[in-house]
Amino acid sequence: MHNDDIMSSKTMLYIPEYDAHGNLCTRVIERDYEYISKLAPTKLMDYNLRYFGSSLRGAFDGSRMILGKLNKNPIVVHEQSNIVWFPSMSYLRQECIWFAVHHIQDYLAVDKKNTKVIFMNGYETNVDLSVRAFETRIQRAYLLKYKLEKRTKNLLVQYDQGKVFQRMANDVIFEDEAEKD
């Protein structure tokens, strides 16, 4: 593995690409640069999810739990940063492109079956999807972000951190006193 294979908040896009030997690789588009990973897009996504403590299967299961059973669900890649990605088509297909929703600025219909995607940094790419299908994927990604934020906020409201820290401090004092005995 290459250190570059670990995504960051600057990672925008995974595009499938074949190398000179016919191996499926990934063109990784970052905000400021791009490179080729030797991993296929879906394998690269799974590698990153595992790096951050999940897996592709777990991310899809979590998404289905929140949104219901949909085709081509978006996934949460990094919960603390609220980074959500979505596939252009079934992740099982080699032509699947992965998009980080927070980098997308706009999208326009090229024709009935193709959409131009414009990113915040001005980078543009075309995807083999109608503008309506692409818009549906973006809406689902934002709905996943919203519902996850709502659940997290609700959890934090119910969970009084002050009491937890006070209890932790008391436990530490108690443990220190126990060591003196």
JSON list of C-alpha atoms in Angstrom, two decimals, residues 1-180:
[
{"chain": "A", "resi": 1, "resn": "MET", "atom": "CA", "xyz": [0.00, 0.00, 0.00]},
{"chain": "A", "resi": 2, "resn": "HIS", "atom": "CA", "xyz": [1.01, 3.54, -0.64]},
{"chain": "A", "resi": 3, "resn": "ASN", "atom": "CA", "xyz": [0.50, 6.36, 1.86]},
{"chain": "A", "resi": 4, "resn": "ASP", "atom": "CA", "xyz": [-1.30, 8.27, -0.90]},
{"chain": "A", "resi": 5, "resn": "ASP", "atom": "CA", "xyz": [-3.93, 5.52, -0.89]},
{"chain": "A", "resi": 6, "resn": "ILE", "atom": "CA", "xyz": [-5.27, 6.90, 2.39]},
{"chain": "A", "resi": 7, "resn": "MET", "atom": "CA", "xyz": [-7.95, 9.42, 1.51]},
{"chain": "A", "resi": 8, "resn": "SER", "atom": "CA", "xyz": [-8.27, 12.78, 3.18]},
{"chain": "A", "resi": 9, "resn": "SER", "atom": "CA", "xyz": [-10.92, 15.48, 3.19]},
{"chain": "A", "resi": 10, "resn": "LYS", "atom": "CA", "xyz": [-9.22, 16.71, -0.02]},
{"chain": "A", "resi": 11, "resn": "THR", "atom": "CA", "xyz": [-9.96, 13.48, -1.93]},
{"chain": "A", "resi": 12, "resn": "MET", "atom": "CA", "xyz": [-12.72, 14.18, -4.44]},
{"chain": "A", "resi": 13, "resn": "LEU", "atom": "CA", "xyz": [-13.07, 11.32, -6.86]},
{"chain": "A", "resi": 14, "resn": "TYR", "atom": "CA", "xyz": [-12.09, 7.71, -7.68]},
{"chain": "A", "resi": 15, "resn": "ILE", "atom": "CA", "xyz": [-12.15, 7.00, -11.42]},
{"chain": "A", "resi": 16, "resn": "PRO", "atom": "CA", "xyz": [-11.50, 3.49, -12.77]},
{"chain": "A", "resi": 17, "resn": "GLU", "atom": "CA", "xyz": [-8.63, 3.29, -15.21]},
{"chain": "A", "resi": 18, "resn": "TYR", "atom": "CA", "xyz": [-6.69, 0.43, -16.78]},
{"chain": "A", "resi": 19, "resn": "ASP", "atom": "CA", "xyz": [-2.89, 0.37, -16.76]},
{"chain": "A", "resi": 20, "resn": "ALA", "atom": "CA", "xyz": [-0.71, -0.73, -19.69]},
{"chain": "A", "resi": 21, "resn": "HIS", "atom": "CA", "xyz": [-1.03, -4.38, -18.56]},
{"chain": "A", "resi": 22, "resn": "GLY", "atom": "CA", "xyz": [-4.83, -4.32, -18.45]},
{"chain": "A", "resi": 23, "resn": "ASN", "atom": "CA", "xyz": [-5.07, -4.16, -14.64]},
{"chain": "A", "resi": 24, "resn": "LEU", "atom": "CA", "xyz": [-7.92, -2.14, -13.20]},
{"chain": "A", "resi": 25, "resn": "CYS", "atom": "CA", "xyz": [-6.47, 0.75, -11.19]},
{"chain": "A", "resi": 26, "resn": "THR", "atom": "CA", "xyz": [-7.86, 4.02, -9.82]},
{"chain": "A", "resi": 27, "resn": "ARG", "atom": "CA", "xyz": [-7.19, 7.57, -10.85]},
{"chain": "A", "resi": 28, "resn": "VAL", "atom": "CA", "xyz": [-7.44, 9.39, -7.53]},
{"chain": "A", "resi": 29, "resn": "ILE", "atom": "CA", "xyz": [-8.38, 13.03, -7.89]},
{"chain": "A", "resi": 30, "resn": "GLU", "atom": "CA", "xyz": [-7.44, 15.24, -4.95]},
{"chain": "A", "resi": 31, "resn": "ARG", "atom": "CA", "xyz": [-8.20, 18.94, -4.62]},
{"chain": "A", "resi": 32, "resn": "ASP", "atom": "CA", "xyz": [-4.63, 19.88, -5.62]},
{"chain": "A", "resi": 33, "resn": "TYR", "atom": "CA", "xyz": [-3.25, 16.85, -7.49]},
{"chain": "A", "resi": 34, "resn": "GLU", "atom": "CA", "xyz": [-3.99, 13.41, -8.87]},
{"chain": "A", "resi": 35, "resn": "TYR", "atom": "CA", "xyz": [-2.27, 10.05, -9.03]},
{"chain": "A", "resi": 36, "resn": "ILE", "atom": "CA", "xyz": [-2.86, 6.42, -9.98]},
{"chain": "A", "resi": 37, "resn": "SER", "atom": "CA", "xyz": [-3.46, 3.81, -7.26]},
{"chain": "A", "resi": 38, "resn": "LYS", "atom": "CA", "xyz": [-2.80, 0.18, -8.11]},
{"chain": "A", "resi": 39, "resn": "LEU", "atom": "CA", "xyz": [-6.04, -0.78, -6.38]},
{"chain": "A", "resi": 40, "resn": "ALA", "atom": "CA", "xyz": [-9.37, -0.90, -8.23]},
{"chain": "A", "resi": 41, "resn": "PRO", "atom": "CA", "xyz": [-11.81, 1.84, -7.09]},
{"chain": "A", "resi": 42, "resn": "THR", "atom": "CA", "xyz": [-14.03, -0.38, -4.95]},
{"chain": "A", "resi": 43, "resn": "LYS", "atom": "CA", "xyz": [-11.03, -2.12, -3.38]},
{"chain": "A", "resi": 44, "resn": "LEU", "atom": "CA", "xyz": [-9.48, 1.27, -2.67]},
{"chain": "A", "resi": 45, "resn": "MET", "atom": "CA", "xyz": [-12.71, 2.42, -1.03]},
{"chain": "A", "resi": 46, "resn": "ASP", "atom": "CA", "xyz": [-12.86, -0.74, 1.09]},
{"chain": "A", "resi": 47, "resn": "TYR", "atom": "CA", "xyz": [-9.18, -0.30, 2.05]},
{"chain": "A", "resi": 48, "resn": "ASN", "atom": "CA", "xyz": [-9.88, 3.25, 3.24]},
{"chain": "A", "resi": 49, "resn": "LEU", "atom": "CA", "xyz": [-12.98, 2.25, 5.16]},
{"chain": "A", "resi": 50, "resn": "ARG", "atom": "CA", "xyz": [-10.98, -0.50, 6.90]},
{"chain": "A", "resi": 51, "resn": "TYR", "atom": "CA", "xyz": [-8.21, 1.99, 7.64]},
{"chain": "A", "resi": 52, "resn": "PHE", "atom": "CA", "xyz": [-10.78, 4.21, 9.39]},
{"chain": "A", "resi": 53, "resn": "GLY", "atom": "CA", "xyz": [-12.30, 1.25, 11.28]},
{"chain": "A", "resi": 54, "resn": "SER", "atom": "CA", "xyz": [-15.12, 0.04, 9.06]},
{"chain": "A", "resi": 55, "resn": "SER", "atom": "CA", "xyz": [-15.51, -1.83, 5.78]},
{"chain": "A", "resi": 56, "resn": "LEU", "atom": "CA", "xyz": [-17.43, -1.40, 2.56]},
{"chain": "A", "resi": 57, "resn": "ARG", "atom": "CA", "xyz": [-19.95, -4.00, 3.70]},
{"chain": "A", "resi": 58, "resn": "GLY", "atom": "CA", "xyz": [-20.36, -2.27, 7.07]},
{"chain": "A", "resi": 59, "resn": "ALA", "atom": "CA", "xyz": [-20.72, 1.15, 5.43]},
{"chain": "A", "resi": 60, "resn": "PHE", "atom": "CA", "xyz": [-23.46, -0.13, 3.12]},
{"chain": "A", "resi": 61, "resn": "ASP", "atom": "CA", "xyz": [-25.19, -1.90, 6.02]},
{"chain": "A", "resi": 62, "resn": "GLY", "atom": "CA", "xyz": [-25.12, 1.34, 8.05]},
{"chain": "A", "resi": 63, "resn": "SER", "atom": "CA", "xyz": [-26.43, 3.34, 5.12]},
{"chain": "A", "resi": 64, "resn": "ARG", "atom": "CA", "xyz": [-29.28, 0.87, 4.60]},
{"chain": "A", "resi": 65, "resn": "MET", "atom": "CA", "xyz": [-30.12, 1.06, 8.30]},
{"chain": "A", "resi": 66, "resn": "ILE", "atom": "CA", "xyz": [-30.46, 4.86, 8.04]},
{"chain": "A", "resi": 67, "resn": "LEU", "atom": "CA", "xyz": [-31.94, 5.29, 4.54]},
{"chain": "A", "resi": 68, "resn": "GLY", "atom": "CA", "xyz": [-33.62, 1.96, 3.94]},
{"chain": "A", "resi": 69, "resn": "LYS", "atom": "CA", "xyz": [-32.85, -0.51, 1.21]},
{"chain": "A", "resi": 70, "resn": "LEU", "atom": "CA", "xyz": [-32.03, 1.53, -1.87]},
{"chain": "A", "resi": 71, "resn": "ASN", "atom": "CA", "xyz": [-29.91, 0.83, -4.89]},
{"chain": "A", "resi": 72, "resn": "LYS", "atom": "CA", "xyz": [-26.49, 2.45, -4.96]},
{"chain": "A", "resi": 73, "resn": "ASN", "atom": "CA", "xyz": [-26.68, 3.84, -1.43]},
{"chain": "A", "resi": 74, "resn": "PRO", "atom": "CA", "xyz": [-24.21, 6.52, -0.40]},
{"chain": "A", "resi": 75, "resn": "ILE", "atom": "CA", "xyz": [-21.79, 5.57, 2.37]},
{"chain": "A", "resi": 76, "resn": "VAL", "atom": "CA", "xyz": [-20.20, 7.34, 5.31]},
{"chain": "A", "resi": 77, "resn": "VAL", "atom": "CA", "xyz": [-16.45, 7.08, 4.88]},
{"chain": "A", "resi": 78, "resn": "HIS", "atom": "CA", "xyz": [-15.40, 9.04, 7.95]},
{"chain": "A", "resi": 79, "resn": "GLU", "atom": "CA", "xyz": [-18.08, 9.66, 10.57]},
{"chain": "A", "resi": 80, "resn": "GLN", "atom": "CA", "xyz": [-16.31, 12.36, 12.64]},
{"chain": "A", "resi": 81, "resn": "SER", "atom": "CA", "xyz": [-15.64, 14.47, 9.55]},
{"chain": "A", "resi": 82, "resn": "ASN", "atom": "CA", "xyz": [-19.06, 13.60, 8.12]},
{"chain": "A", "resi": 83, "resn": "ILE", "atom": "CA", "xyz": [-17.49, 12.59, 4.81]},
{"chain": "A", "resi": 84, "resn": "VAL", "atom": "CA", "xyz": [-20.02, 10.87, 2.54]},
{"chain": "A", "resi": 85, "resn": "TRP", "atom": "CA", "xyz": [-19.28, 9.28, -0.83]},
{"chain": "A", "resi": 86, "resn": "PHE", "atom": "CA", "xyz": [-21.59, 7.72, -3.40]},
{"chain": "A", "resi": 87, "resn": "PRO", "atom": "CA", "xyz": [-21.09, 5.36, -6.35]},
{"chain": "A", "resi": 88, "resn": "SER", "atom": "CA", "xyz": [-22.12, 6.25, -9.88]},
{"chain": "A", "resi": 89, "resn": "MET", "atom": "CA", "xyz": [-23.51, 2.71, -10.37]},
{"chain": "A", "resi": 90, "resn": "SER", "atom": "CA", "xyz": [-23.34, -0.63, -8.64]},
{"chain": "A", "resi": 91, "resn": "TYR", "atom": "CA", "xyz": [-20.01, -0.83, -6.84]},
{"chain": "A", "resi": 92, "resn": "LEU", "atom": "CA", "xyz": [-19.64, -4.34, -8.27]},
{"chain": "A", "resi": 93, "resn": "ARG", "atom": "CA", "xyz": [-19.22, -2.94, -11.79]},
{"chain": "A", "resi": 94, "resn": "GLN", "atom": "CA", "xyz": [-15.69, -2.07, -12.85]},
{"chain": "A", "resi": 95, "resn": "GLU", "atom": "CA", "xyz": [-16.84, 1.23, -14.42]},
{"chain": "A", "resi": 96, "resn": "CYS", "atom": "CA", "xyz": [-18.11, 2.50, -11.06]},
{"chain": "A", "resi": 97, "resn": "ILE", "atom": "CA", "xyz": [-16.89, 6.01, -10.23]},
{"chain": "A", "resi": 98, "resn": "TRP", "atom": "CA", "xyz": [-16.91, 7.15, -6.58]},
{"chain": "A", "resi": 99, "resn": "PHE", "atom": "CA", "xyz": [-17.75, 10.78, -5.68]},
{"chain": "A", "resi": 100, "resn": "ALA", "atom": "CA", "xyz": [-17.14, 12.73, -2.47]},
{"chain": "A", "resi": 101, "resn": "VAL", "atom": "CA", "xyz": [-20.36, 14.72, -2.22]},
{"chain": "A", "resi": 102, "resn": "HIS", "atom": "CA", "xyz": [-18.82, 17.65, -0.30]},
{"chain": "A", "resi": 103, "resn": "HIS", "atom": "CA", "xyz": [-16.58, 18.52, -3.27]},
{"chain": "A", "resi": 104, "resn": "ILE", "atom": "CA", "xyz": [-19.33, 18.75, -5.89]},
{"chain": "A", "resi": 105, "resn": "GLN", "atom": "CA", "xyz": [-20.23, 22.28, -6.84]},
{"chain": "A", "resi": 106, "resn": "ASP", "atom": "CA", "xyz": [-22.59, 21.71, -9.76]},
{"chain": "A", "resi": 107, "resn": "TYR", "atom": "CA", "xyz": [-23.68, 19.27, -12.45]},
{"chain": "A", "resi": 108, "resn": "LEU", "atom": "CA", "xyz": [-25.18, 19.73, -15.90]},
{"chain": "A", "resi": 109, "resn": "ALA", "atom": "CA", "xyz": [-26.82, 17.48, -18.45]},
{"chain": "A", "resi": 110, "resn": "VAL", "atom": "CA", "xyz": [-24.53, 16.78, -21.42]},
{"chain": "A", "resi": 111, "resn": "ASP", "atom": "CA", "xyz": [-27.25, 14.71, -23.07]},
{"chain": "A", "resi": 112, "resn": "LYS", "atom": "CA", "xyz": [-29.98, 12.29, -21.91]},
{"chain": "A", "resi": 113, "resn": "LYS", "atom": "CA", "xyz": [-27.50, 9.75, -20.55]},
{"chain": "A", "resi": 114, "resn": "ASN", "atom": "CA", "xyz": [-24.46, 11.82, -19.55]},
{"chain": "A", "resi": 115, "resn": "THR", "atom": "CA", "xyz": [-23.80, 14.41, -16.87]},
{"chain": "A", "resi": 116, "resn": "LYS", "atom": "CA", "xyz": [-20.93, 16.85, -16.45]},
{"chain": "A", "resi": 117, "resn": "VAL", "atom": "CA", "xyz": [-19.84, 17.13, -12.81]},
{"chain": "A", "resi": 118, "resn": "ILE", "atom": "CA", "xyz": [-18.09, 20.32, -11.71]},
{"chain": "A", "resi": 119, "resn": "PHE", "atom": "CA", "xyz": [-16.09, 20.28, -8.49]},
{"chain": "A", "resi": 120, "resn": "MET", "atom": "CA", "xyz": [-15.34, 23.15, -6.10]},
{"chain": "A", "resi": 121, "resn": "ASN", "atom": "CA", "xyz": [-11.79, 23.47, -7.41]},
{"chain": "A", "resi": 122, "resn": "GLY", "atom": "CA", "xyz": [-12.94, 23.73, -11.06]},
{"chain": "A", "resi": 123, "resn": "TYR", "atom": "CA", "xyz": [-12.13, 20.12, -12.00]},
{"chain": "A", "resi": 124, "resn": "GLU", "atom": "CA", "xyz": [-14.73, 18.63, -14.36]},
{"chain": "A", "resi": 125, "resn": "THR", "atom": "CA", "xyz": [-15.57, 15.09, -15.38]},
{"chain": "A", "resi": 126, "resn": "ASN", "atom": "CA", "xyz": [-18.37, 13.38, -17.27]},
{"chain": "A", "resi": 127, "resn": "VAL", "atom": "CA", "xyz": [-20.30, 10.44, -15.88]},
{"chain": "A", "resi": 128, "resn": "ASP", "atom": "CA", "xyz": [-22.51, 7.99, -17.77]},
{"chain": "A", "resi": 129, "resn": "LEU", "atom": "CA", "xyz": [-25.69, 8.88, -15.87]},
{"chain": "A", "resi": 130, "resn": "SER", "atom": "CA", "xyz": [-28.67, 11.04, -16.64]},
{"chain": "A", "resi": 131, "resn": "VAL", "atom": "CA", "xyz": [-28.70, 14.31, -14.74]},
{"chain": "A", "resi": 132, "resn": "ARG", "atom": "CA", "xyz": [-31.80, 13.11, -12.88]},
{"chain": "A", "resi": 133, "resn": "ALA", "atom": "CA", "xyz": [-30.12, 9.88, -11.73]},
{"chain": "A", "resi": 134, "resn": "PHE", "atom": "CA", "xyz": [-27.03, 11.83, -10.66]},
{"chain": "A", "resi": 135, "resn": "GLU", "atom": "CA", "xyz": [-29.17, 14.32, -8.76]},
{"chain": "A", "resi": 136, "resn": "THR", "atom": "CA", "xyz": [-30.93, 11.46, -6.96]},
{"chain": "A", "resi": 137, "resn": "ARG", "atom": "CA", "xyz": [-27.55, 10.08, -5.83]},
{"chain": "A", "resi": 138, "resn": "ILE", "atom": "CA", "xyz": [-26.51, 13.50, -4.51]},
{"chain": "A", "resi": 139, "resn": "GLN", "atom": "CA", "xyz": [-29.83, 13.95, -2.70]},
{"chain": "A", "resi": 140, "resn": "ARG", "atom": "CA", "xyz": [-29.45, 10.55, -1.02]},
{"chain": "A", "resi": 141, "resn": "ALA", "atom": "CA", "xyz": [-25.91, 11.43, 0.06]},
{"chain": "A", "resi": 142, "resn": "TYR", "atom": "CA", "xyz": [-27.09, 14.68, 1.66]},
{"chain": "A", "resi": 143, "resn": "LEU", "atom": "CA", "xyz": [-30.03, 12.88, 3.25]},
{"chain": "A", "resi": 144, "resn": "LEU", "atom": "CA", "xyz": [-27.61, 10.37, 4.78]},
{"chain": "A", "resi": 145, "resn": "LYS", "atom": "CA", "xyz": [-25.45, 13.24, 6.11]},
{"chain": "A", "resi": 146, "resn": "TYR", "atom": "CA", "xyz": [-28.50, 15.00, 7.53]},
{"chain": "A", "resi": 147, "resn": "LYS", "atom": "CA", "xyz": [-29.93, 11.93, 9.23]},
{"chain": "A", "resi": 148, "resn": "LEU", "atom": "CA", "xyz": [-26.56, 10.96, 10.66]},
{"chain": "A", "resi": 149, "resn": "GLU", "atom": "CA", "xyz": [-25.97, 14.49, 11.98]},
{"chain": "A", "resi": 150, "resn": "LYS", "atom": "CA", "xyz": [-29.45, 14.49, 13.51]},
{"chain": "A", "resi": 151, "resn": "ARG", "atom": "CA", "xyz": [-28.84, 11.14, 15.23]},
{"chain": "A", "resi": 152, "resn": "THR", "atom": "CA", "xyz": [-25.42, 12.24, 16.45]},
{"chain": "A", "resi": 153, "resn": "LYS", "atom": "CA", "xyz": [-26.75, 15.57, 17.75]},
{"chain": "A", "resi": 154, "resn": "ASN", "atom": "CA", "xyz": [-29.61, 13.77, 19.48]},
{"chain": "A", "resi": 155, "resn": "LEU", "atom": "CA", "xyz": [-27.12, 11.39, 21.08]},
{"chain": "A", "resi": 156, "resn": "LEU", "atom": "CA", "xyz": [-24.96, 14.26, 22.33]},
{"chain": "A", "resi": 157, "resn": "VAL", "atom": "CA", "xyz": [-27.95, 16.06, 23.83]},
{"chain": "A", "resi": 158, "resn": "GLN", "atom": "CA", "xyz": [-28.97, 12.92, 25.73]},
{"chain": "A", "resi": 159, "resn": "TYR", "atom": "CA", "xyz": [-25.42, 12.18, 26.78]},
{"chain": "A", "resi": 160, "resn": "ASP", "atom": "CA", "xyz": [-24.27, 14.73, 29.36]},
{"chain": "A", "resi": 161, "resn": "GLN", "atom": "CA", "xyz": [-20.51, 14.76, 28.88]},
{"chain": "A", "resi": 162, "resn": "GLY", "atom": "CA", "xyz": [-19.94, 16.82, 32.04]},
{"chain": "A", "resi": 163, "resn": "LYS", "atom": "CA", "xyz": [-21.21, 14.01, 34.22]},
{"chain": "A", "resi": 164, "resn": "VAL", "atom": "CA", "xyz": [-19.08, 11.49, 32.36]},
{"chain": "A", "resi": 165, "resn": "PHE", "atom": "CA", "xyz": [-15.91, 13.54, 32.83]},
{"chain": "A", "resi": 166, "resn": "GLN", "atom": "CA", "xyz": [-16.78, 14.12, 36.49]},
{"chain": "A", "resi": 167, "resn": "ARG", "atom": "CA", "xyz": [-17.29, 10.38, 36.99]},
{"chain": "A", "resi": 168, "resn": "MET", "atom": "CA", "xyz": [-14.04, 9.65, 35.16]},
{"chain": "A", "resi": 169, "resn": "ALA", "atom": "CA", "xyz": [-12.22, 12.12, 37.40]},
{"chain": "A", "resi": 170, "resn": "ASN", "atom": "CA", "xyz": [-13.75, 10.51, 40.49]},
{"chain": "A", "resi": 171, "resn": "ASP", "atom": "CA", "xyz": [-12.74, 7.07, 39.22]},
{"chain": "A", "resi": 172, "resn": "VAL", "atom": "CA", "xyz": [-9.17, 8.27, 38.73]},
{"chain": "A", "resi": 173, "resn": "ILE", "atom": "CA", "xyz": [-9.09, 9.75, 42.24]},
{"chain": "A", "resi": 174, "resn": "PHE", "atom": "CA", "xyz": [-10.54, 6.52, 43.61]},
{"chain": "A", "resi": 175, "resn": "GLU", "atom": "CA", "xyz": [-7.95, 4.46, 41.74]},
{"chain": "A", "resi": 176, "resn": "ASP", "atom": "CA", "xyz": [-5.14, 6.72, 42.99]},
{"chain": "A", "resi": 177, "resn": "GLU", "atom": "CA", "xyz": [-6.39, 6.34, 46.55]},
{"chain": "A", "resi": 178, "resn": "ALA", "atom": "CA", "xyz": [-6.60, 2.57, 46.11]},
{"chain": "A", "resi": 179, "resn": "GLU", "atom": "CA", "xyz": [-2.96, 2.50, 45.02]},
{"chain": "A", "resi": 180, "resn": "LYS", "atom": "CA", "xyz": [-1.95, 4.26, 48.26]}
]
